mmCIF file with all atom_site columns, C-alpha atoms in Angstrom:
data_model
loop_
_atom_site.group_PDB
_atom_site.id
_atom_site.type_symbol
_atom_site.label_atom_id
_atom_site.label_alt_id
_atom_site.label_comp_id
_atom_site.label_asym_id
_atom_site.label_entity_id
_atom_site.label_seq_id
_atom_site.pdbx_PDB_ins_code
_atom_site.Cartn_x
_atom_site.Cartn_y
_atom_site.Cartn_z
_atom_site.occupancy
_atom_site.B_iso_or_equiv
_atom_site.pdbx_formal_charge
_atom_site.auth_seq_id
_atom_site.auth_comp_id
_atom_site.auth_asym_id
_atom_site.auth_atom_id
_atom_site.pdbx_PDB_model_num
ATOM 1   C CA . ASN A 1 1   ? 0.255   0.012   0.108   1.00 0.00 ? 89  ASN A CA 1
ATOM 2   C CA . LYS A 1 2   ? 2.920   2.290   -0.018  1.00 0.00 ? 90  LYS A CA 1
ATOM 3   C CA . LYS A 1 3   ? 3.106   4.877   -2.834  1.00 0.00 ? 91  LYS A CA 1
ATOM 4   C CA . SER A 1 4   ? 6.800   4.750   -2.943  1.00 0.00 ? 92  SER A CA 1
ATOM 5   C CA . PRO A 1 5   ? 8.089   1.317   -1.764  1.00 0.00 ? 93  PRO A CA 1
ATOM 6   C CA . SER A 1 6   ? 11.870  0.771   -0.988  1.00 0.00 ? 94  SER A CA 1
ATOM 7   C CA . PHE A 1 7   ? 14.088  -2.063  -2.730  1.00 0.00 ? 95  PHE A CA 1
ATOM 8   C CA . THR A 1 8   ? 13.685  -3.582  1.324   1.00 0.00 ? 96  THR A CA 1
ATOM 9   C CA . ASP A 1 9   ? 9.814   -3.281  0.567   1.00 0.00 ? 97  ASP A CA 1
ATOM 10  C CA . MET A 1 10  ? 10.007  -5.485  -2.887  1.00 0.00 ? 98  MET A CA 1
ATOM 11  C CA . ASN A 1 11  ? 12.448  -7.784  -1.751  1.00 0.00 ? 99  ASN A CA 1
ATOM 12  C CA . ARG A 1 12  ? 10.220  -8.830  1.371   1.00 0.00 ? 100 ARG A CA 1
ATOM 13  C CA . VAL A 1 13  ? 7.225   -9.107  -0.973  1.00 0.00 ? 101 VAL A CA 1
ATOM 14  C CA . ILE A 1 14  ? 9.439   -11.324 -3.141  1.00 0.00 ? 102 ILE A CA 1
ATOM 15  C CA . ALA A 1 15  ? 10.963  -13.080 -0.379  1.00 0.00 ? 103 ALA A CA 1
ATOM 16  C CA . ARG A 1 16  ? 7.313   -14.120 1.303   1.00 0.00 ? 104 ARG A CA 1
ATOM 17  C CA . ALA A 1 17  ? 6.020   -15.194 -2.317  1.00 0.00 ? 105 ALA A CA 1
ATOM 18  C CA . MET A 1 18  ? 8.964   -17.544 -2.664  1.00 0.00 ? 106 MET A CA 1
ATOM 19  C CA . ALA A 1 19  ? 8.489   -18.940 0.641   1.00 0.00 ? 107 ALA A CA 1
ATOM 20  C CA . SER A 1 20  ? 5.342   -19.587 0.117   1.00 0.00 ? 108 SER A CA 1
ATOM 21  C CA . VAL A 1 21  ? 5.799   -22.046 -2.313  1.00 0.00 ? 109 VAL A CA 1
ATOM 22  C CA . LEU A 1 22  ? 9.494   -23.460 -1.288  1.00 0.00 ? 110 LEU A CA 1
ATOM 23  C CA . LEU A 1 23  ? 8.930   -23.985 2.777   1.00 0.00 ? 111 LEU A CA 1
ATOM 24  C CA . PRO A 1 24  ? 8.202   -27.801 3.250   1.00 0.00 ? 112 PRO A CA 1
ATOM 25  C CA . ALA A 1 25  ? 5.593   -29.379 2.240   1.00 0.00 ? 113 ALA A CA 1
ATOM 26  C CA . THR A 1 26  ? 3.851   -32.874 1.091   1.00 0.00 ? 114 THR A CA 1
ATOM 27  C CA . ASN A 1 27  ? 2.446   -34.128 -1.957  1.00 0.00 ? 115 ASN A CA 1
ATOM 28  C CA . ALA A 1 28  ? -1.377  -34.948 -1.562  1.00 0.00 ? 116 ALA A CA 1
ATOM 29  C CA . GLU A 1 29  ? -1.177  -37.406 -4.216  1.00 0.00 ? 117 GLU A CA 1
ATOM 30  C CA . ASP A 1 30  ? 1.333   -39.984 -2.519  1.00 0.00 ? 118 ASP A CA 1
ATOM 31  C CA . GLY A 1 31  ? 2.282   -37.829 1.014   1.00 0.00 ? 119 GLY A CA 1
ATOM 32  C CA . ARG A 1 32  ? 5.940   -37.519 0.624   1.00 0.00 ? 120 ARG A CA 1
ATOM 33  C CA . SER A 1 33  ? 7.836   -34.476 0.912   1.00 0.00 ? 121 SER A CA 1
ATOM 34  C CA . VAL A 1 34  ? 8.321   -32.376 -1.858  1.00 0.00 ? 122 VAL A CA 1
ATOM 35  C CA . GLN A 1 35  ? 11.850  -31.899 -2.747  1.00 0.00 ? 123 GLN A CA 1
ATOM 36  C CA . PHE A 1 36  ? 12.658  -28.626 -4.684  1.00 0.00 ? 124 PHE A CA 1
ATOM 37  C CA . SER A 1 37  ? 14.404  -30.309 -7.171  1.00 0.00 ? 125 SER A CA 1
ATOM 38  C CA . GLU A 1 38  ? 11.293  -32.140 -7.972  1.00 0.00 ? 126 GLU A CA 1
ATOM 39  C CA . SER A 1 39  ? 9.216   -29.243 -8.130  1.00 0.00 ? 127 SER A CA 1
ATOM 40  C CA . VAL A 1 40  ? 11.705  -27.508 -10.596 1.00 0.00 ? 128 VAL A CA 1
ATOM 41  C CA . THR A 1 41  ? 11.663  -31.324 -12.924 1.00 0.00 ? 129 THR A CA 1
ATOM 42  C CA . HIS A 1 42  ? 7.852   -31.087 -13.170 1.00 0.00 ? 130 HIS A CA 1
ATOM 43  C CA . LEU A 1 43  ? 7.513   -26.920 -13.890 1.00 0.00 ? 131 LEU A CA 1
ATOM 44  C CA . PHE A 1 44  ? 10.480  -27.135 -16.604 1.00 0.00 ? 132 PHE A CA 1
ATOM 45  C CA . SER A 1 45  ? 10.180  -30.528 -18.011 1.00 0.00 ? 133 SER A CA 1
ATOM 46  C CA . HIS A 1 46  ? 10.109  -28.912 -21.945 1.00 0.00 ? 134 HIS A CA 1
ATOM 47  C CA . PRO A 1 47  ? 12.750  -27.088 -22.723 1.00 0.00 ? 135 PRO A CA 1
ATOM 48  C CA . GLY A 1 48  ? 10.953  -24.317 -24.609 1.00 0.00 ? 136 GLY A CA 1
ATOM 49  C CA . TYR A 1 49  ? 9.373   -23.101 -21.188 1.00 0.00 ? 137 TYR A CA 1
ATOM 50  C CA . LYS A 1 50  ? 11.507  -21.721 -18.863 1.00 0.00 ? 138 LYS A CA 1
ATOM 51  C CA . PHE A 1 51  ? 9.851   -19.146 -16.908 1.00 0.00 ? 139 PHE A CA 1
ATOM 52  C CA . SER A 1 52  ? 7.656   -19.012 -13.808 1.00 0.00 ? 140 SER A CA 1
ATOM 53  C CA . THR A 1 53  ? 5.512   -16.955 -11.536 1.00 0.00 ? 141 THR A CA 1
ATOM 54  C CA . ILE A 1 54  ? 3.897   -17.130 -8.215  1.00 0.00 ? 142 ILE A CA 1
ATOM 55  C CA . ARG A 1 55  ? 0.365   -15.915 -7.159  1.00 0.00 ? 143 ARG A CA 1
ATOM 56  C CA . ARG A 1 56  ? -0.401  -15.987 -3.301  1.00 0.00 ? 144 ARG A CA 1
ATOM 57  C CA . ILE A 1 57  ? -3.330  -15.058 -1.103  1.00 0.00 ? 145 ILE A CA 1
ATOM 58  C CA . PRO A 1 58  ? -4.459  -13.535 1.052   1.00 0.00 ? 146 PRO A CA 1
ATOM 59  C CA . GLN A 1 59  ? -2.916  -10.196 0.556   1.00 0.00 ? 147 GLN A CA 1
ATOM 60  C CA . ALA A 1 60  ? -4.310  -8.103  3.203   1.00 0.00 ? 148 ALA A CA 1
ATOM 61  C CA . PRO A 1 61  ? -2.364  -6.022  5.401   1.00 0.00 ? 149 PRO A CA 1
ATOM 62  C CA . SER A 1 62  ? -0.869  -7.175  8.785   1.00 0.00 ? 150 SER A CA 1
ATOM 63  C CA . SER A 1 63  ? -3.319  -4.714  10.678  1.00 0.00 ? 151 SER A CA 1
ATOM 64  C CA . SER A 1 64  ? -5.964  -6.867  9.168   1.00 0.00 ? 152 SER A CA 1
ATOM 65  C CA . LYS A 1 65  ? -4.954  -10.683 9.690   1.00 0.00 ? 153 LYS A CA 1
ATOM 66  C CA . PRO A 1 66  ? -6.018  -11.356 13.127  1.00 0.00 ? 154 PRO A CA 1
ATOM 67  C CA . PHE A 1 67  ? -9.837  -10.648 11.626  1.00 0.00 ? 155 PHE A CA 1
ATOM 68  C CA . ASN A 1 68  ? -9.090  -12.416 8.233   1.00 0.00 ? 156 ASN A CA 1
ATOM 69  C CA . SER A 1 69  ? -11.295 -15.944 8.275   1.00 0.00 ? 157 SER A CA 1
ATOM 70  C CA . ASN A 1 70  ? -11.269 -16.498 4.377   1.00 0.00 ? 158 ASN A CA 1
ATOM 71  C CA . THR A 1 71  ? -12.971 -19.987 4.030   1.00 0.00 ? 159 THR A CA 1
ATOM 72  C CA . TRP A 1 72  ? -10.709 -22.358 1.411   1.00 0.00 ? 160 TRP A CA 1
ATOM 73  C CA . ASN A 1 73  ? -13.397 -22.381 -1.208  1.00 0.00 ? 161 ASN A CA 1
ATOM 74  C CA . TYR A 1 74  ? -13.092 -18.576 -1.053  1.00 0.00 ? 162 TYR A CA 1
ATOM 75  C CA . LEU A 1 75  ? -9.119  -18.896 -1.388  1.00 0.00 ? 163 LEU A CA 1
ATOM 76  C CA . MET A 1 76  ? -9.078  -21.261 -4.079  1.00 0.00 ? 164 MET A CA 1
ATOM 77  C CA . LYS A 1 77  ? -11.830 -19.617 -6.085  1.00 0.00 ? 165 LYS A CA 1
ATOM 78  C CA . HIS A 1 78  ? -10.200 -16.479 -6.000  1.00 0.00 ? 166 HIS A CA 1
ATOM 79  C CA . LEU A 1 79  ? -6.814  -17.796 -6.748  1.00 0.00 ? 167 LEU A CA 1
ATOM 80  C CA . GLN A 1 80  ? -7.863  -19.726 -9.548  1.00 0.00 ? 168 GLN A CA 1
ATOM 81  C CA . GLN A 1 81  ? -9.387  -16.839 -11.340 1.00 0.00 ? 169 GLN A CA 1
ATOM 82  C CA . MET A 1 82  ? -5.880  -14.905 -10.503 1.00 0.00 ? 170 MET A CA 1
ATOM 83  C CA . GLN A 1 83  ? -4.179  -17.512 -12.528 1.00 0.00 ? 171 GLN A CA 1
ATOM 84  C CA . ILE A 1 84  ? -6.472  -18.196 -15.687 1.00 0.00 ? 172 ILE A CA 1
ATOM 85  C CA . ALA A 1 85  ? -7.454  -14.049 -15.680 1.00 0.00 ? 173 ALA A CA 1
ATOM 86  C CA . ASP A 1 86  ? -3.097  -13.759 -15.470 1.00 0.00 ? 174 ASP A CA 1
ATOM 87  C CA . GLY A 1 87  ? -3.610  -11.301 -12.316 1.00 0.00 ? 175 GLY A CA 1
ATOM 88  C CA . PHE A 1 88  ? -1.614  -10.802 -9.240  1.00 0.00 ? 176 PHE A CA 1
ATOM 89  C CA . MET A 1 89  ? -3.633  -8.447  -7.285  1.00 0.00 ? 177 MET A CA 1
ATOM 90  C CA . GLU A 1 90  ? -6.684  -10.056 -5.443  1.00 0.00 ? 178 GLU A CA 1
ATOM 91  C CA . GLU A 1 91  ? -8.681  -6.935  -5.316  1.00 0.00 ? 179 GLU A CA 1
ATOM 92  C CA . LYS A 1 92  ? -8.501  -6.232  -9.321  1.00 0.00 ? 180 LYS A CA 1
ATOM 93  C CA . ILE A 1 93  ? -9.101  -10.041 -10.244 1.00 0.00 ? 181 ILE A CA 1
ATOM 94  C CA . ASN A 1 94  ? -10.954 -10.164 -13.740 1.00 0.00 ? 182 ASN A CA 1
ATOM 95  C CA . TRP A 1 95  ? -14.482 -12.051 -13.154 1.00 0.00 ? 183 TRP A CA 1
ATOM 96  C CA . ARG A 1 96  ? -15.218 -11.663 -16.829 1.00 0.00 ? 184 ARG A CA 1
ATOM 97  C CA . ILE A 1 97  ? -12.611 -14.132 -18.229 1.00 0.00 ? 185 ILE A CA 1
ATOM 98  C CA . ARG A 1 98  ? -14.177 -17.816 -17.777 1.00 0.00 ? 186 ARG A CA 1
ATOM 99  C CA . LEU A 1 99  ? -13.412 -21.359 -18.262 1.00 0.00 ? 187 LEU A CA 1
ATOM 100 C CA . LYS A 1 100 ? -14.998 -22.707 -21.338 1.00 0.00 ? 188 LYS A CA 1
ATOM 101 C CA . SER A 1 101 ? -16.991 -25.191 -18.991 1.00 0.00 ? 189 SER A CA 1
ATOM 102 C CA . THR A 1 102 ? -18.440 -22.473 -17.088 1.00 0.00 ? 190 THR A CA 1
ATOM 103 C CA . HIS A 1 103 ? -20.471 -19.792 -18.414 1.00 0.00 ? 191 HIS A CA 1
ATOM 104 C CA . SER A 1 104 ? -18.680 -19.206 -21.501 1.00 0.00 ? 192 SER A CA 1
ATOM 105 C CA . HIS A 1 105 ? -21.114 -17.089 -23.255 1.00 0.00 ? 193 HIS A CA 1
ATOM 106 C CA . HIS A 1 106 ? -20.178 -14.518 -20.611 1.00 0.00 ? 194 HIS A CA 1
ATOM 107 C CA . GLN A 1 107 ? -16.522 -14.488 -21.145 1.00 0.00 ? 195 GLN A CA 1
ATOM 108 C CA . GLN A 1 108 ? -14.946 -11.073 -22.444 1.00 0.00 ? 196 GLN A CA 1
ATOM 109 C CA . HIS A 1 109 ? -14.542 -10.891 -25.675 1.00 0.00 ? 197 HIS A CA 1
ATOM 110 C CA . GLY A 1 110 ? -11.007 -10.688 -27.294 1.00 0.00 ? 198 GLY A CA 1
ATOM 111 C CA . SER A 1 111 ? -9.627  -12.324 -23.794 1.00 0.00 ? 199 SER A CA 1
ATOM 112 C CA . ARG A 1 112 ? -7.985  -15.888 -23.388 1.00 0.00 ? 200 ARG A CA 1
ATOM 113 C CA . ILE A 1 113 ? -7.337  -17.700 -20.376 1.00 0.00 ? 201 ILE A CA 1
ATOM 114 C CA . ASN A 1 114 ? -3.632  -17.978 -19.270 1.00 0.00 ? 202 ASN A CA 1
ATOM 115 C CA . ARG A 1 115 ? -2.357  -21.265 -19.678 1.00 0.00 ? 203 ARG A CA 1
ATOM 116 C CA . ALA A 1 116 ? 0.379   -23.006 -17.790 1.00 0.00 ? 204 ALA A CA 1
ATOM 117 C CA . VAL A 1 117 ? 2.542   -25.734 -19.054 1.00 0.00 ? 205 VAL A CA 1
ATOM 118 C CA . ALA A 1 118 ? 2.750   -27.067 -15.278 1.00 0.00 ? 206 ALA A CA 1
ATOM 119 C CA . ALA A 1 119 ? 1.617   -25.645 -11.829 1.00 0.00 ? 207 ALA A CA 1
ATOM 120 C CA . ILE A 1 120 ? 2.016   -26.556 -8.200  1.00 0.00 ? 208 ILE A CA 1
ATOM 121 C CA . VAL A 1 121 ? -0.862  -25.526 -5.953  1.00 0.00 ? 209 VAL A CA 1
ATOM 122 C CA . CYS A 1 122 ? 0.230   -25.156 -2.387  1.00 0.00 ? 210 CYS A CA 1
ATOM 123 C CA . LEU A 1 123 ? -1.693  -24.527 0.616   1.00 0.00 ? 211 LEU A CA 1
ATOM 124 C CA . ARG A 1 124 ? -0.926  -24.161 4.370   1.00 0.00 ? 212 ARG A CA 1
ATOM 125 C CA . GLY A 1 125 ? -2.714  -23.932 7.148   1.00 0.00 ? 213 GLY A CA 1
ATOM 126 C CA . LYS A 1 126 ? -5.816  -25.114 9.136   1.00 0.00 ? 214 LYS A CA 1
ATOM 127 C CA . ASP A 1 127 ? -7.571  -28.213 7.154   1.00 0.00 ? 215 ASP A CA 1
ATOM 128 C CA . SER A 1 128 ? -5.374  -27.839 4.514   1.00 0.00 ? 216 SER A CA 1
ATOM 129 C CA . LEU A 1 129 ? -5.782  -31.305 3.704   1.00 0.00 ? 217 LEU A CA 1
ATOM 130 C CA . SER A 1 130 ? -8.816  -32.257 4.919   1.00 0.00 ? 218 SER A CA 1
ATOM 131 C CA . ALA A 1 131 ? -10.759 -29.310 3.306   1.00 0.00 ? 219 ALA A CA 1
ATOM 132 C CA . GLY A 1 132 ? -8.455  -27.187 1.025   1.00 0.00 ? 220 GLY A CA 1
ATOM 133 C CA . LEU A 1 133 ? -7.440  -30.069 -1.119  1.00 0.00 ? 221 LEU A CA 1
ATOM 134 C CA . LYS A 1 134 ? -10.961 -31.309 -1.642  1.00 0.00 ? 222 LYS A CA 1
ATOM 135 C CA . GLU A 1 135 ? -11.877 -27.913 -3.456  1.00 0.00 ? 223 GLU A CA 1
ATOM 136 C CA . PRO A 1 136 ? -12.547 -28.743 -7.295  1.00 0.00 ? 224 PRO A CA 1
ATOM 137 C CA . PHE A 1 137 ? -10.231 -25.684 -8.329  1.00 0.00 ? 225 PHE A CA 1
ATOM 138 C CA . PHE A 1 138 ? -7.175  -26.064 -10.770 1.00 0.00 ? 226 PHE A CA 1
ATOM 139 C CA . THR A 1 139 ? -8.350  -29.238 -12.589 1.00 0.00 ? 227 THR A CA 1
ATOM 140 C CA . SER A 1 140 ? -10.078 -27.922 -15.645 1.00 0.00 ? 228 SER A CA 1
ATOM 141 C CA . PRO A 1 141 ? -8.471  -29.102 -18.976 1.00 0.00 ? 229 PRO A CA 1
ATOM 142 C CA . ASP A 1 142 ? -8.784  -25.902 -20.381 1.00 0.00 ? 230 ASP A CA 1
ATOM 143 C CA . MET A 1 143 ? -6.069  -24.327 -17.925 1.00 0.00 ? 231 MET A CA 1
ATOM 144 C CA . TYR A 1 144 ? -3.482  -26.518 -19.603 1.00 0.00 ? 232 TYR A CA 1
ATOM 145 C CA . PRO A 1 145 ? -2.047  -27.526 -23.058 1.00 0.00 ? 233 PRO A CA 1
ATOM 146 C CA . ARG A 1 146 ? -3.455  -30.929 -24.500 1.00 0.00 ? 234 ARG A CA 1
ATOM 147 C CA . TRP A 1 147 ? -0.041  -32.022 -24.790 1.00 0.00 ? 235 TRP A CA 1
ATOM 148 C CA . SER A 1 148 ? 1.179   -31.375 -20.865 1.00 0.00 ? 236 SER A CA 1
ATOM 149 C CA . PHE A 1 149 ? 1.204   -34.772 -19.170 1.00 0.00 ? 237 PHE A CA 1
ATOM 150 C CA . ASP A 1 150 ? 0.270   -34.629 -15.695 1.00 0.00 ? 238 ASP A CA 1
ATOM 151 C CA . PRO A 1 151 ? 0.349   -30.973 -15.268 1.00 0.00 ? 239 PRO A CA 1
ATOM 152 C CA . LEU A 1 152 ? -0.792  -30.155 -11.943 1.00 0.00 ? 240 LEU A CA 1
ATOM 153 C CA . TRP A 1 153 ? 0.492   -31.161 -8.347  1.00 0.00 ? 241 TRP A CA 1
ATOM 154 C CA . LYS A 1 154 ? -1.154  -30.354 -5.245  1.00 0.00 ? 242 LYS A CA 1
ATOM 155 C CA . THR A 1 155 ? 0.613   -30.120 -1.879  1.00 0.00 ? 243 THR A CA 1
ATOM 156 C CA . TYR A 1 156 ? 0.036   -28.551 1.724   1.00 0.00 ? 244 TYR A CA 1
ATOM 157 C CA . SER A 1 157 ? 1.447   -28.121 5.150   1.00 0.00 ? 245 SER A CA 1
ATOM 158 C CA . ARG A 1 158 ? -0.361  -27.722 8.004   1.00 0.00 ? 246 ARG A CA 1
ATOM 159 C CA . SER A 1 159 ? 1.986   -25.132 9.424   1.00 0.00 ? 247 SER A CA 1
ATOM 160 C CA . CYS A 1 160 ? 0.567   -21.817 9.423   1.00 0.00 ? 248 CYS A CA 1
ATOM 161 C CA . PHE A 1 161 ? 2.387   -19.153 6.976   1.00 0.00 ? 249 PHE A CA 1
ATOM 162 C CA . ASP A 1 162 ? 2.731   -15.611 7.656   1.00 0.00 ? 250 ASP A CA 1
ATOM 163 C CA . SER A 1 163 ? 0.071   -15.022 10.150  1.00 0.00 ? 251 SER A CA 1
ATOM 164 C CA . ASN A 1 164 ? -2.936  -16.196 8.096   1.00 0.00 ? 252 ASN A CA 1
ATOM 165 C CA . GLU A 1 165 ? -4.502  -19.239 9.452   1.00 0.00 ? 253 GLU A CA 1
ATOM 166 C CA . ARG A 1 166 ? -4.713  -20.215 5.502   1.00 0.00 ? 254 ARG A CA 1
ATOM 167 C CA . THR A 1 167 ? -2.750  -19.333 2.629   1.00 0.00 ? 255 THR A CA 1
ATOM 168 C CA . ALA A 1 168 ? -3.046  -20.527 -0.926  1.00 0.00 ? 256 ALA A CA 1
ATOM 169 C CA . ALA A 1 169 ? -0.540  -20.100 -3.312  1.00 0.00 ? 257 ALA A CA 1
ATOM 170 C CA . ILE A 1 170 ? 0.226   -21.526 -7.201  1.00 0.00 ? 258 ILE A CA 1
ATOM 171 C CA . TRP A 1 171 ? 3.415   -21.513 -8.441  1.00 0.00 ? 259 TRP A CA 1
ATOM 172 C CA . SER A 1 172 ? 3.045   -21.934 -12.530 1.00 0.00 ? 260 SER A CA 1
ATOM 173 C CA . ASN A 1 173 ? 5.062   -21.680 -15.807 1.00 0.00 ? 261 ASN A CA 1
ATOM 174 C CA . SER A 1 174 ? 2.481   -20.123 -17.783 1.00 0.00 ? 262 SER A CA 1
ATOM 175 C CA . GLY A 1 175 ? 1.828   -17.223 -20.349 1.00 0.00 ? 263 GLY A CA 1
ATOM 176 C CA . SER A 1 176 ? 2.168   -14.668 -17.603 1.00 0.00 ? 264 SER A CA 1
ATOM 177 C CA . ILE A 1 177 ? 5.594   -14.002 -18.969 1.00 0.00 ? 265 ILE A CA 1
ATOM 178 C CA . VAL A 1 178 ? 4.590   -12.823 -22.371 1.00 0.00 ? 266 VAL A CA 1
ATOM 179 C CA . ALA A 1 179 ? 3.942   -9.139  -21.231 1.00 0.00 ? 267 ALA A CA 1
ATOM 180 C CA . PRO A 1 180 ? 6.966   -8.760  -19.364 1.00 0.00 ? 268 PRO A CA 1
ATOM 181 C CA . LEU A 1 181 ? 9.402   -10.317 -21.813 1.00 0.00 ? 269 LEU A CA 1
ATOM 182 C CA . GLU A 1 182 ? 7.901   -8.422  -24.553 1.00 0.00 ? 270 GLU A CA 1
ATOM 183 C CA . SER A 1 183 ? 8.516   -5.213  -22.716 1.00 0.00 ? 271 SER A CA 1
ATOM 184 C CA . VAL A 1 184 ? 12.493  -6.117  -21.753 1.00 0.00 ? 272 VAL A CA 1
ATOM 185 C CA . VAL A 1 185 ? 13.054  -6.757  -25.241 1.00 0.00 ? 273 VAL A CA 1
ATOM 186 C CA . ALA A 1 186 ? 11.351  -3.938  -27.276 1.00 0.00 ? 274 ALA A CA 1
ATOM 187 C CA . LYS A 1 187 ? 13.192  -1.593  -24.669 1.00 0.00 ? 275 LYS A CA 1
ATOM 188 C CA . ALA A 1 188 ? 16.484  -3.693  -25.024 1.00 0.00 ? 276 ALA A CA 1
ATOM 189 C CA . TRP A 1 189 ? 16.312  -3.522  -28.893 1.00 0.00 ? 277 TRP A CA 1
ATOM 190 C CA . ASN A 1 190 ? 15.850  0.439   -28.824 1.00 0.00 ? 278 ASN A CA 1
ATOM 191 C CA . LYS A 1 191 ? 18.817  0.917   -26.493 1.00 0.00 ? 279 LYS A CA 1
ATOM 192 C CA . TYR A 1 192 ? 20.788  -1.635  -28.955 1.00 0.00 ? 280 TYR A CA 1
ATOM 193 C CA . SER A 1 193 ? 19.800  0.333   -32.356 1.00 0.00 ? 281 SER A CA 1
ATOM 194 C CA . THR A 1 194 ? 21.125  3.422   -30.818 1.00 0.00 ? 282 THR A CA 1
ATOM 195 C CA . ASN A 1 195 ? 24.229  1.982   -29.427 1.00 0.00 ? 283 ASN A CA 1
ATOM 196 C CA . ALA A 1 196 ? 23.378  2.827   -25.989 1.00 0.00 ? 284 ALA A CA 1
ATOM 197 C CA . TYR A 1 197 ? 25.736  1.968   -23.562 1.00 0.00 ? 285 TYR A CA 1
ATOM 198 C CA . ILE A 1 198 ? 27.506  -0.990  -25.931 1.00 0.00 ? 286 ILE A CA 1
ATOM 199 C CA . HIS A 1 199 ? 30.979  0.587   -25.759 1.00 0.00 ? 287 HIS A CA 1
ATOM 200 C CA . HIS A 1 200 ? 30.789  -0.828  -21.897 1.00 0.00 ? 288 HIS A CA 1
ATOM 201 C CA . TYR A 1 201 ? 29.582  -4.165  -22.959 1.00 0.00 ? 289 TYR A CA 1
ATOM 202 C CA . ALA A 1 202 ? 32.634  -4.165  -25.923 1.00 0.00 ? 290 ALA A CA 1
ATOM 203 C CA . LYS A 1 203 ? 35.344  -3.611  -22.893 1.00 0.00 ? 291 LYS A CA 1
ATOM 204 C CA . HIS A 1 204 ? 34.925  -6.992  -22.093 1.00 0.00 ? 292 HIS A CA 1
ATOM 205 C CA . GLY A 1 205 ? 34.532  -8.977  -25.000 1.00 0.00 ? 293 GLY A CA 1
ATOM 206 C CA . ILE A 1 206 ? 30.689  -8.556  -25.622 1.00 0.00 ? 294 ILE A CA 1
ATOM 207 C CA . THR A 1 207 ? 30.099  -8.605  -29.312 1.00 0.00 ? 295 THR A CA 1
ATOM 208 C CA . ASP A 1 208 ? 26.613  -7.436  -31.588 1.00 0.00 ? 296 ASP A CA 1
ATOM 209 C CA . THR A 1 209 ? 26.466  -11.187 -32.166 1.00 0.00 ? 297 THR A CA 1
ATOM 210 C CA . HIS A 1 210 ? 26.145  -11.747 -28.544 1.00 0.00 ? 298 HIS A CA 1
ATOM 211 C CA . PHE A 1 211 ? 23.542  -9.206  -27.940 1.00 0.00 ? 299 PHE A CA 1
ATOM 212 C CA . GLU A 1 212 ? 21.716  -11.137 -31.398 1.00 0.00 ? 300 GLU A CA 1
ATOM 213 C CA . ARG A 1 213 ? 21.785  -14.325 -29.663 1.00 0.00 ? 301 ARG A CA 1
ATOM 214 C CA . GLY A 1 214 ? 20.439  -13.198 -26.723 1.00 0.00 ? 302 GLY A CA 1
ATOM 215 C CA . PHE A 1 215 ? 17.648  -11.385 -28.489 1.00 0.00 ? 303 PHE A CA 1
ATOM 216 C CA . ALA A 1 216 ? 16.735  -14.537 -30.557 1.00 0.00 ? 304 ALA A CA 1
ATOM 217 C CA . THR A 1 217 ? 16.328  -16.640 -27.580 1.00 0.00 ? 305 THR A CA 1
ATOM 218 C CA . LEU A 1 218 ? 14.031  -13.948 -25.917 1.00 0.00 ? 306 LEU A CA 1
ATOM 219 C CA . GLU A 1 219 ? 11.951  -13.905 -28.974 1.00 0.00 ? 307 GLU A CA 1
ATOM 220 C CA . GLN A 1 220 ? 12.058  -17.747 -29.504 1.00 0.00 ? 308 GLN A CA 1
ATOM 221 C CA . ALA A 1 221 ? 10.537  -17.873 -25.857 1.00 0.00 ? 309 ALA A CA 1
ATOM 222 C CA . ILE A 1 222 ? 8.081   -15.396 -26.414 1.00 0.00 ? 310 ILE A CA 1
ATOM 223 C CA . SER A 1 223 ? 6.791   -17.041 -29.711 1.00 0.00 ? 311 SER A CA 1
ATOM 224 C CA . ASP A 1 224 ? 7.026   -20.495 -27.321 1.00 0.00 ? 312 ASP A CA 1
ATOM 225 C CA . TYR A 1 225 ? 4.953   -19.048 -24.531 1.00 0.00 ? 313 TYR A CA 1
ATOM 226 C CA . ARG A 1 226 ? 2.428   -17.565 -27.177 1.00 0.00 ? 314 ARG A CA 1
ATOM 227 C CA . LYS A 1 227 ? 1.894   -21.109 -28.364 1.00 0.00 ? 315 LYS A CA 1
ATOM 228 C CA . LEU A 1 228 ? 0.156   -22.287 -25.263 1.00 0.00 ? 316 LEU A CA 1
ATOM 229 C CA . GLY A 1 229 ? -2.780  -20.423 -26.851 1.00 0.00 ? 317 GLY A CA 1
ATOM 230 C CA . GLY A 1 230 ? -3.685  -18.575 -23.690 1.00 0.00 ? 318 GLY A CA 1
ATOM 231 C CA . VAL A 1 231 ? -2.232  -15.086 -24.422 1.00 0.00 ? 319 VAL A CA 1
ATOM 232 C CA . SER A 1 232 ? -3.773  -12.785 -26.011 1.00 0.00 ? 320 SER A CA 1
ATOM 233 C CA . GLY A 1 233 ? -2.629  -11.475 -29.609 1.00 0.00 ? 321 GLY A CA 1
#
């Protein structure tokens, strides 16, 4: 809620997001503790898709946490909508984007679902296994490309996270990365085309070939993610 957040504030937000999916958790399918290496293998099994994003709720300020009584159904429903509508703020969720199987005739014109190659949903807190993971969310085939095998993992921990009685997070390899990558590539091309700062790189042996290979790699990544079919054109 700060108008001018510091690097410390931003690092704190990033750290909490990462912790919500990287702290110890149990695989709901087989009851085993989830290893980091296994999560990475699951999310990045395809060589053409190498980026991921994390979404987490609730996002309430610390002062209101003692009064937070969100149910698992509420958290899972809102988190799923954030995922398919490609949003990161709980208070700015676009509810007009729907899965094809539910009220597709109300779907926002010109919008498409944000699809994921793979995803890991992690619930932390009270009744996370007995109640939270029984909620029918994140299982729609519309959320994943047809070729993706076993794209969804569900994990849980009975320990509370960040002073919240219940926390839901999703770590996914999805089309969310397209817009940020396009912005980075466009700005970099603009600087490169005007030879801005190029001499600094040249001092260390970086040539035009290195830059062009880098641009080609990122542009290929953007193209691959667009092929998921869930990013507006």
